[in-house]
């Protein structure tokens, strides 16, 4: 028996699709596609790639980009209920996101408070958008993640807790390897199968509530 703690991804998990891709499609000049391909083929790191993508966007479009990102984001079904469930059960819920503060915080604001929110930050003081990286890789990760999820989990140091990671993509894989249990969709689900990681698939956050409740009922988790 252990107390659960949850680390939940944002883009493609809490929101139905990736907000950075949506912003680039709408506002970036065509060369963004080549940078995206370099990230996906791992020719450049996520930190380098995301930094380059945002450096294509002039800061005078700040309001327009922010407004678009917030209005365009569709929240996955059951998220509100999931947040309420964790709060009532007293389960710590951390959001760990490779997204950027200017859209992550406003989109999450109506679901506050969370135990913690970790994401990248932005600087609009120059001509182009500059991304800041307050959660860079520690000495145990050489992946140049940008927002390093395993480093955050190590720093939070919930050693005796039952760690649950919720996510959708390869950017969650390193965190998933540190988890006791993973709720996965899309590419992360395939990767969990490939790596033999203890996981269950999900489509909505109602599925996540069910899976966690089951483990509480059988006494695997205590809250
Ligand atoms: Mg994601
Ligand atoms: Zn890292």
PDB file of C-alpha atoms and ligand atoms in Angstrom:
ATOM      1  CA  UNK A   1       0.000   0.000   0.000  1.00  0.00           C
ATOM      2  CA  UNK A   2       1.242   3.459  -0.881  1.00  0.00           C
ATOM      3  CA  UNK A   3      -0.016   6.992  -1.295  1.00  0.00           C
ATOM      4  CA  UNK A   4      -0.460   7.925  -4.928  1.00  0.00           C
ATOM      5  CA  UNK A   5       0.980  11.020  -6.585  1.00  0.00           C
ATOM      6  CA  UNK A   6       0.067  12.035 -10.146  1.00  0.00           C
ATOM      7  CA  UNK A   7       2.228  13.716 -12.784  1.00  0.00           C
ATOM      8  CA  UNK A   8       0.048  14.750 -15.724  1.00  0.00           C
ATOM      9  CA  UNK A   9       1.108  16.021 -19.145  1.00  0.00           C
ATOM     10  CA  UNK A  10      -0.705  18.984 -20.747  1.00  0.00           C
ATOM     11  CA  UNK A  11      -0.573  19.093 -24.580  1.00  0.00           C
ATOM     12  CA  UNK A  12      -2.433  16.182 -26.179  1.00  0.00           C
ATOM     13  CA  UNK A  13      -3.385  14.883 -22.716  1.00  0.00           C
ATOM     14  CA  UNK A  14      -5.365  17.597 -20.910  1.00  0.00           C
ATOM     15  CA  UNK A  15      -5.946  19.336 -24.252  1.00  0.00           C
ATOM     16  CA  UNK A  16      -7.011  17.143 -27.151  1.00  0.00           C
ATOM     17  CA  UNK A  17      -4.263  18.332 -29.472  1.00  0.00           C
ATOM     18  CA  UNK A  18      -0.844  19.955 -29.348  1.00  0.00           C
ATOM     19  CA  UNK A  19      -1.041  23.700 -28.772  1.00  0.00           C
ATOM     20  CA  UNK A  20       2.455  24.489 -30.082  1.00  0.00           C
ATOM     21  CA  UNK A  21       1.676  22.802 -33.410  1.00  0.00           C
ATOM     22  CA  UNK A  22      -1.645  24.670 -33.603  1.00  0.00           C
ATOM     23  CA  UNK A  23       0.107  28.028 -32.999  1.00  0.00           C
ATOM     24  CA  UNK A  24       2.787  27.303 -35.619  1.00  0.00           C
ATOM     25  CA  UNK A  25       0.255  26.199 -38.243  1.00  0.00           C
ATOM     26  CA  UNK A  26      -1.611  29.459 -37.797  1.00  0.00           C
ATOM     27  CA  UNK A  27       1.151  32.037 -37.264  1.00  0.00           C
ATOM     28  CA  UNK A  28       4.581  30.756 -38.342  1.00  0.00           C
ATOM     29  CA  UNK A  29       6.213  31.177 -41.774  1.00  0.00           C
ATOM     30  CA  UNK A  30       6.538  27.915 -43.784  1.00  0.00           C
ATOM     31  CA  UNK A  31      10.045  27.081 -42.494  1.00  0.00           C
ATOM     32  CA  UNK A  32       8.506  25.907 -39.208  1.00  0.00           C
ATOM     33  CA  UNK A  33       7.714  22.552 -40.852  1.00  0.00           C
ATOM     34  CA  UNK A  34      11.393  21.736 -41.433  1.00  0.00           C
ATOM     35  CA  UNK A  35      12.180  22.499 -37.768  1.00  0.00           C
ATOM     36  CA  UNK A  36       9.298  20.265 -36.660  1.00  0.00           C
ATOM     37  CA  UNK A  37      10.646  17.433 -38.836  1.00  0.00           C
ATOM     38  CA  UNK A  38      14.135  17.869 -37.343  1.00  0.00           C
ATOM     39  CA  UNK A  39      12.643  17.552 -33.845  1.00  0.00           C
ATOM     40  CA  UNK A  40      10.629  14.443 -34.741  1.00  0.00           C
ATOM     41  CA  UNK A  41      13.625  12.752 -36.375  1.00  0.00           C
ATOM     42  CA  UNK A  42      15.693  13.735 -33.294  1.00  0.00           C
ATOM     43  CA  UNK A  43      18.259  15.669 -35.371  1.00  0.00           C
ATOM     44  CA  UNK A  44      17.831  18.515 -32.891  1.00  0.00           C
ATOM     45  CA  UNK A  45      16.672  18.377 -29.275  1.00  0.00           C
ATOM     46  CA  UNK A  46      13.193  19.403 -28.165  1.00  0.00           C
ATOM     47  CA  UNK A  47      14.679  22.421 -26.386  1.00  0.00           C
ATOM     48  CA  UNK A  48      16.537  23.587 -29.495  1.00  0.00           C
ATOM     49  CA  UNK A  49      13.569  22.927 -31.764  1.00  0.00           C
ATOM     50  CA  UNK A  50      10.899  24.597 -29.649  1.00  0.00           C
ATOM     51  CA  UNK A  51      13.203  27.577 -29.110  1.00  0.00           C
ATOM     52  CA  UNK A  52      13.700  27.910 -32.881  1.00  0.00           C
ATOM     53  CA  UNK A  53       9.989  27.543 -33.598  1.00  0.00           C
ATOM     54  CA  UNK A  54       9.024  30.416 -31.297  1.00  0.00           C
ATOM     55  CA  UNK A  55      11.881  32.579 -32.574  1.00  0.00           C
ATOM     56  CA  UNK A  56       9.936  32.641 -35.873  1.00  0.00           C
ATOM     57  CA  UNK A  57       7.109  34.583 -34.219  1.00  0.00           C
ATOM     58  CA  UNK A  58       7.236  38.374 -33.785  1.00  0.00           C
ATOM     59  CA  UNK A  59       6.255  39.636 -30.322  1.00  0.00           C
ATOM     60  CA  UNK A  60       3.797  42.192 -31.737  1.00  0.00           C
ATOM     61  CA  UNK A  61       1.420  39.291 -32.414  1.00  0.00           C
ATOM     62  CA  UNK A  62       1.484  38.296 -28.741  1.00  0.00           C
ATOM     63  CA  UNK A  63      -2.159  39.069 -27.979  1.00  0.00           C
ATOM     64  CA  UNK A  64      -3.431  37.441 -31.148  1.00  0.00           C
ATOM     65  CA  UNK A  65      -1.369  34.270 -30.562  1.00  0.00           C
ATOM     66  CA  UNK A  66      -2.372  34.014 -26.903  1.00  0.00           C
ATOM     67  CA  UNK A  67      -6.052  34.549 -27.684  1.00  0.00           C
ATOM     68  CA  UNK A  68      -5.935  31.944 -30.470  1.00  0.00           C
ATOM     69  CA  UNK A  69      -4.174  29.352 -28.296  1.00  0.00           C
ATOM     70  CA  UNK A  70      -6.671  29.741 -25.466  1.00  0.00           C
ATOM     71  CA  UNK A  71      -9.752  29.712 -27.694  1.00  0.00           C
ATOM     72  CA  UNK A  72      -8.466  26.848 -29.827  1.00  0.00           C
ATOM     73  CA  UNK A  73      -7.638  24.481 -26.950  1.00  0.00           C
ATOM     74  CA  UNK A  74     -10.211  21.757 -26.418  1.00  0.00           C
ATOM     75  CA  UNK A  75     -10.127  20.188 -22.944  1.00  0.00           C
ATOM     76  CA  UNK A  76     -10.412  16.384 -22.834  1.00  0.00           C
ATOM     77  CA  UNK A  77     -13.681  15.064 -21.408  1.00  0.00           C
ATOM     78  CA  UNK A  78     -13.676  14.381 -17.669  1.00  0.00           C
ATOM     79  CA  UNK A  79     -10.742  16.636 -16.788  1.00  0.00           C
ATOM     80  CA  UNK A  80     -12.798  18.843 -14.461  1.00  0.00           C
ATOM     81  CA  UNK A  81     -14.181  15.757 -12.699  1.00  0.00           C
ATOM     82  CA  UNK A  82     -10.692  14.249 -12.533  1.00  0.00           C
ATOM     83  CA  UNK A  83      -9.281  17.343 -10.808  1.00  0.00           C
ATOM     84  CA  UNK A  84     -12.193  17.274  -8.332  1.00  0.00           C
ATOM     85  CA  UNK A  85     -11.661  13.561  -7.712  1.00  0.00           C
ATOM     86  CA  UNK A  86      -7.951  14.020  -6.887  1.00  0.00           C
ATOM     87  CA  UNK A  87      -8.743  16.973  -4.631  1.00  0.00           C
ATOM     88  CA  UNK A  88     -11.405  15.047  -2.686  1.00  0.00           C
ATOM     89  CA  UNK A  89      -9.159  11.981  -2.409  1.00  0.00           C
ATOM     90  CA  UNK A  90      -6.219  14.143  -1.339  1.00  0.00           C
ATOM     91  CA  UNK A  91      -4.006  12.911  -4.195  1.00  0.00           C
ATOM     92  CA  UNK A  92      -1.265  15.387  -5.167  1.00  0.00           C
ATOM     93  CA  UNK A  93      -1.678  16.403  -8.832  1.00  0.00           C
ATOM     94  CA  UNK A  94       1.258  17.968 -10.650  1.00  0.00           C
ATOM     95  CA  UNK A  95       1.003  19.281 -14.204  1.00  0.00           C
ATOM     96  CA  UNK A  96       4.302  18.734 -16.043  1.00  0.00           C
ATOM     97  CA  UNK A  97       4.191  20.332 -19.466  1.00  0.00           C
ATOM     98  CA  UNK A  98       6.508  21.049 -22.365  1.00  0.00           C
ATOM     99  CA  UNK A  99       4.049  23.826 -23.265  1.00  0.00           C
ATOM    100  CA  UNK A 100       4.609  27.530 -22.683  1.00  0.00           C
ATOM    101  CA  UNK A 101       3.380  29.600 -19.721  1.00  0.00           C
ATOM    102  CA  UNK A 102       1.383  32.122 -21.800  1.00  0.00           C
ATOM    103  CA  UNK A 103      -1.121  29.457 -22.856  1.00  0.00           C
ATOM    104  CA  UNK A 104      -0.701  26.744 -20.158  1.00  0.00           C
ATOM    105  CA  UNK A 105      -1.608  29.006 -17.210  1.00  0.00           C
ATOM    106  CA  UNK A 106      -4.701  30.707 -18.702  1.00  0.00           C
ATOM    107  CA  UNK A 107      -6.113  27.392 -19.995  1.00  0.00           C
ATOM    108  CA  UNK A 108      -5.663  25.755 -16.575  1.00  0.00           C
ATOM    109  CA  UNK A 109      -6.859  28.765 -14.556  1.00  0.00           C
ATOM    110  CA  UNK A 110     -10.453  27.621 -14.217  1.00  0.00           C
ATOM    111  CA  UNK A 111      -9.338  24.292 -12.697  1.00  0.00           C
ATOM    112  CA  UNK A 112      -7.063  25.723  -9.989  1.00  0.00           C
ATOM    113  CA  UNK A 113      -5.508  25.025  -7.568  1.00  0.00           C
ATOM    114  CA  UNK A 114      -3.033  22.272  -8.526  1.00  0.00           C
ATOM    115  CA  UNK A 115      -0.313  20.878  -6.307  1.00  0.00           C
ATOM    116  CA  UNK A 116       2.154  22.284  -8.844  1.00  0.00           C
ATOM    117  CA  UNK A 117       2.432  23.394 -12.471  1.00  0.00           C
ATOM    118  CA  UNK A 118       5.730  23.022 -14.356  1.00  0.00           C
ATOM    119  CA  UNK A 119       6.130  24.389 -17.885  1.00  0.00           C
ATOM    120  CA  UNK A 120       8.426  26.487 -20.046  1.00  0.00           C
ATOM    121  CA  UNK A 121       8.356  30.269 -19.872  1.00  0.00           C
ATOM    122  CA  UNK A 122       8.351  33.025 -22.456  1.00  0.00           C
ATOM    123  CA  UNK A 123      10.074  36.375 -22.859  1.00  0.00           C
ATOM    124  CA  UNK A 124       8.441  39.020 -25.049  1.00  0.00           C
ATOM    125  CA  UNK A 125      11.053  41.745 -24.464  1.00  0.00           C
ATOM    126  CA  UNK A 126      12.907  41.283 -27.782  1.00  0.00           C
ATOM    127  CA  UNK A 127      11.640  41.354 -31.405  1.00  0.00           C
ATOM    128  CA  UNK A 128      10.843  37.622 -31.515  1.00  0.00           C
ATOM    129  CA  UNK A 129       9.419  35.323 -28.848  1.00  0.00           C
ATOM    130  CA  UNK A 130      12.171  33.829 -26.697  1.00  0.00           C
ATOM    131  CA  UNK A 131      11.514  30.656 -24.673  1.00  0.00           C
ATOM    132  CA  UNK A 132      13.035  30.296 -21.206  1.00  0.00           C
ATOM    133  CA  UNK A 133      13.745  26.932 -19.631  1.00  0.00           C
ATOM    134  CA  UNK A 134      13.314  26.888 -15.851  1.00  0.00           C
ATOM    135  CA  UNK A 135      13.102  23.059 -15.757  1.00  0.00           C
ATOM    136  CA  UNK A 136      16.188  21.961 -17.682  1.00  0.00           C
ATOM    137  CA  UNK A 137      17.701  18.471 -17.440  1.00  0.00           C
ATOM    138  CA  UNK A 138      19.615  17.598 -14.272  1.00  0.00           C
ATOM    139  CA  UNK A 139      22.934  15.746 -14.327  1.00  0.00           C
ATOM    140  CA  UNK A 140      21.168  12.381 -14.775  1.00  0.00           C
ATOM    141  CA  UNK A 141      19.485  13.340 -18.080  1.00  0.00           C
ATOM    142  CA  UNK A 142      21.374  14.219 -21.253  1.00  0.00           C
ATOM    143  CA  UNK A 143      18.360  14.414 -23.528  1.00  0.00           C
ATOM    144  CA  UNK A 144      18.211  18.259 -23.641  1.00  0.00           C
ATOM    145  CA  UNK A 145      14.471  18.003 -22.972  1.00  0.00           C
ATOM    146  CA  UNK A 146      13.717  21.681 -22.439  1.00  0.00           C
ATOM    147  CA  UNK A 147      11.150  20.875 -19.770  1.00  0.00           C
ATOM    148  CA  UNK A 148      12.723  17.742 -18.273  1.00  0.00           C
ATOM    149  CA  UNK A 149       9.969  15.604 -16.774  1.00  0.00           C
ATOM    150  CA  UNK A 150      12.225  12.974 -15.120  1.00  0.00           C
ATOM    151  CA  UNK A 151      14.304  15.776 -13.549  1.00  0.00           C
ATOM    152  CA  UNK A 152      11.135  17.342 -12.091  1.00  0.00           C
ATOM    153  CA  UNK A 153      10.037  13.963 -10.691  1.00  0.00           C
ATOM    154  CA  UNK A 154      13.490  13.449  -9.144  1.00  0.00           C
ATOM    155  CA  UNK A 155      13.432  16.947  -7.635  1.00  0.00           C
ATOM    156  CA  UNK A 156       9.961  16.434  -6.124  1.00  0.00           C
ATOM    157  CA  UNK A 157      11.372  13.253  -4.591  1.00  0.00           C
ATOM    158  CA  UNK A 158       8.174  11.380  -3.657  1.00  0.00           C
ATOM    159  CA  UNK A 159      10.246   8.312  -2.879  1.00  0.00           C
ATOM    160  CA  UNK A 160       7.676   6.252  -1.007  1.00  0.00           C
ATOM    161  CA  UNK A 161       4.684   7.240  -3.113  1.00  0.00           C
ATOM    162  CA  UNK A 162       3.025   5.293  -5.896  1.00  0.00           C
ATOM    163  CA  UNK A 163       3.885   7.390  -8.953  1.00  0.00           C
ATOM    164  CA  UNK A 164       1.256   7.682 -11.673  1.00  0.00           C
ATOM    165  CA  UNK A 165       2.232   9.339 -14.972  1.00  0.00           C
ATOM    166  CA  UNK A 166      -0.477  10.408 -17.436  1.00  0.00           C
ATOM    167  CA  UNK A 167       0.559  11.289 -20.965  1.00  0.00           C
ATOM    168  CA  UNK A 168       0.303  10.837 -24.711  1.00  0.00           C
ATOM    169  CA  UNK A 169       3.662  11.104 -26.390  1.00  0.00           C
ATOM    170  CA  UNK A 170       7.375  10.278 -26.556  1.00  0.00           C
ATOM    171  CA  UNK A 171       8.043  13.388 -24.444  1.00  0.00           C
ATOM    172  CA  UNK A 172       6.413  11.465 -21.562  1.00  0.00           C
ATOM    173  CA  UNK A 173       8.406   8.270 -22.042  1.00  0.00           C
ATOM    174  CA  UNK A 174      11.331   9.108 -19.762  1.00  0.00           C
ATOM    175  CA  UNK A 175       8.869  10.103 -17.019  1.00  0.00           C
ATOM    176  CA  UNK A 176       6.868   6.904 -17.670  1.00  0.00           C
ATOM    177  CA  UNK A 177       9.988   4.825 -17.046  1.00  0.00           C
ATOM    178  CA  UNK A 178      10.090   6.304 -13.509  1.00  0.00           C
ATOM    179  CA  UNK A 179       6.418   5.586 -12.822  1.00  0.00           C
ATOM    180  CA  UNK A 180       4.784   2.735 -10.911  1.00  0.00           C
ATOM    181  CA  UNK A 181       1.808   2.974 -13.245  1.00  0.00           C
ATOM    182  CA  UNK A 182       1.130   4.897 -16.466  1.00  0.00           C
ATOM    183  CA  UNK A 183      -2.142   6.033 -17.984  1.00  0.00           C
ATOM    184  CA  UNK A 184      -1.268   6.356 -21.644  1.00  0.00           C
ATOM    185  CA  UNK A 185      -2.808   7.218 -24.960  1.00  0.00           C
ATOM    186  CA  UNK A 186      -1.558   7.480 -28.522  1.00  0.00           C
ATOM    187  CA  UNK A 187       2.211   7.102 -29.052  1.00  0.00           C
ATOM    188  CA  UNK A 188       2.976   6.760 -25.333  1.00  0.00           C
ATOM    189  CA  UNK A 189       0.696   3.737 -25.160  1.00  0.00           C
ATOM    190  CA  UNK A 190       2.676   2.057 -27.964  1.00  0.00           C
ATOM    191  CA  UNK A 191       5.964   2.961 -26.271  1.00  0.00           C
ATOM    192  CA  UNK A 192       4.765   1.545 -22.932  1.00  0.00           C
ATOM    193  CA  UNK A 193       3.948  -1.736 -24.677  1.00  0.00           C
ATOM    194  CA  UNK A 194       7.342  -1.750 -26.376  1.00  0.00           C
ATOM    195  CA  UNK A 195       9.193  -1.057 -23.098  1.00  0.00           C
ATOM    196  CA  UNK A 196       7.052  -3.351 -20.935  1.00  0.00           C
ATOM    197  CA  UNK A 197       5.956  -0.472 -18.698  1.00  0.00           C
ATOM    198  CA  UNK A 198       2.979  -1.115 -16.375  1.00  0.00           C
ATOM    199  CA  UNK A 199       0.211   0.891 -18.055  1.00  0.00           C
ATOM    200  CA  UNK A 200      -3.417   1.167 -19.060  1.00  0.00           C
ATOM    201  CA  UNK A 201      -4.849   3.009 -22.050  1.00  0.00           C
ATOM    202  CA  UNK A 202      -7.302   5.883 -21.675  1.00  0.00           C
ATOM    203  CA  UNK A 203      -9.512   7.994 -23.894  1.00  0.00           C
ATOM    204  CA  UNK A 204     -11.066  10.385 -21.385  1.00  0.00           C
ATOM    205  CA  UNK A 205     -10.268  11.430 -17.820  1.00  0.00           C
ATOM    206  CA  UNK A 206     -13.309   9.434 -16.695  1.00  0.00           C
ATOM    207  CA  UNK A 207     -11.223   6.350 -17.622  1.00  0.00           C
ATOM    208  CA  UNK A 208      -8.369   7.711 -15.472  1.00  0.00           C
ATOM    209  CA  UNK A 209     -10.699   8.166 -12.477  1.00  0.00           C
ATOM    210  CA  UNK A 210     -11.955   4.580 -12.876  1.00  0.00           C
ATOM    211  CA  UNK A 211      -8.463   3.078 -13.066  1.00  0.00           C
ATOM    212  CA  UNK A 212      -7.246   4.909  -9.969  1.00  0.00           C
ATOM    213  CA  UNK A 213     -10.463   4.162  -8.023  1.00  0.00           C
ATOM    214  CA  UNK A 214     -10.070   0.448  -8.782  1.00  0.00           C
ATOM    215  CA  UNK A 215      -6.610   0.478  -7.210  1.00  0.00           C
ATOM    216  CA  UNK A 216      -7.901   2.301  -4.148  1.00  0.00           C
ATOM    217  CA  UNK A 217     -10.743  -0.232  -3.765  1.00  0.00           C
ATOM    218  CA  UNK A 218      -8.439  -3.239  -3.835  1.00  0.00           C
ATOM    219  CA  UNK A 219      -6.195  -1.561  -1.266  1.00  0.00           C
ATOM    220  CA  UNK A 220      -3.194  -1.110  -3.580  1.00  0.00           C
ATOM    221  CA  UNK A 221      -3.396   2.637  -2.983  1.00  0.00           C
ATOM    222  CA  UNK A 222      -4.297   4.541   0.146  1.00  0.00           C
ATOM    223  CA  UNK A 223      -5.567   8.087   0.187  1.00  0.00           C
TER     224      UNK A 223
HETATM  225 MG1  LIG B   1       1.713  15.622 -24.660  1.00  0.00          MG
HETATM  226 ZN1  LIG B   2      15.890  15.726 -19.625  1.00  0.00          ZN
END
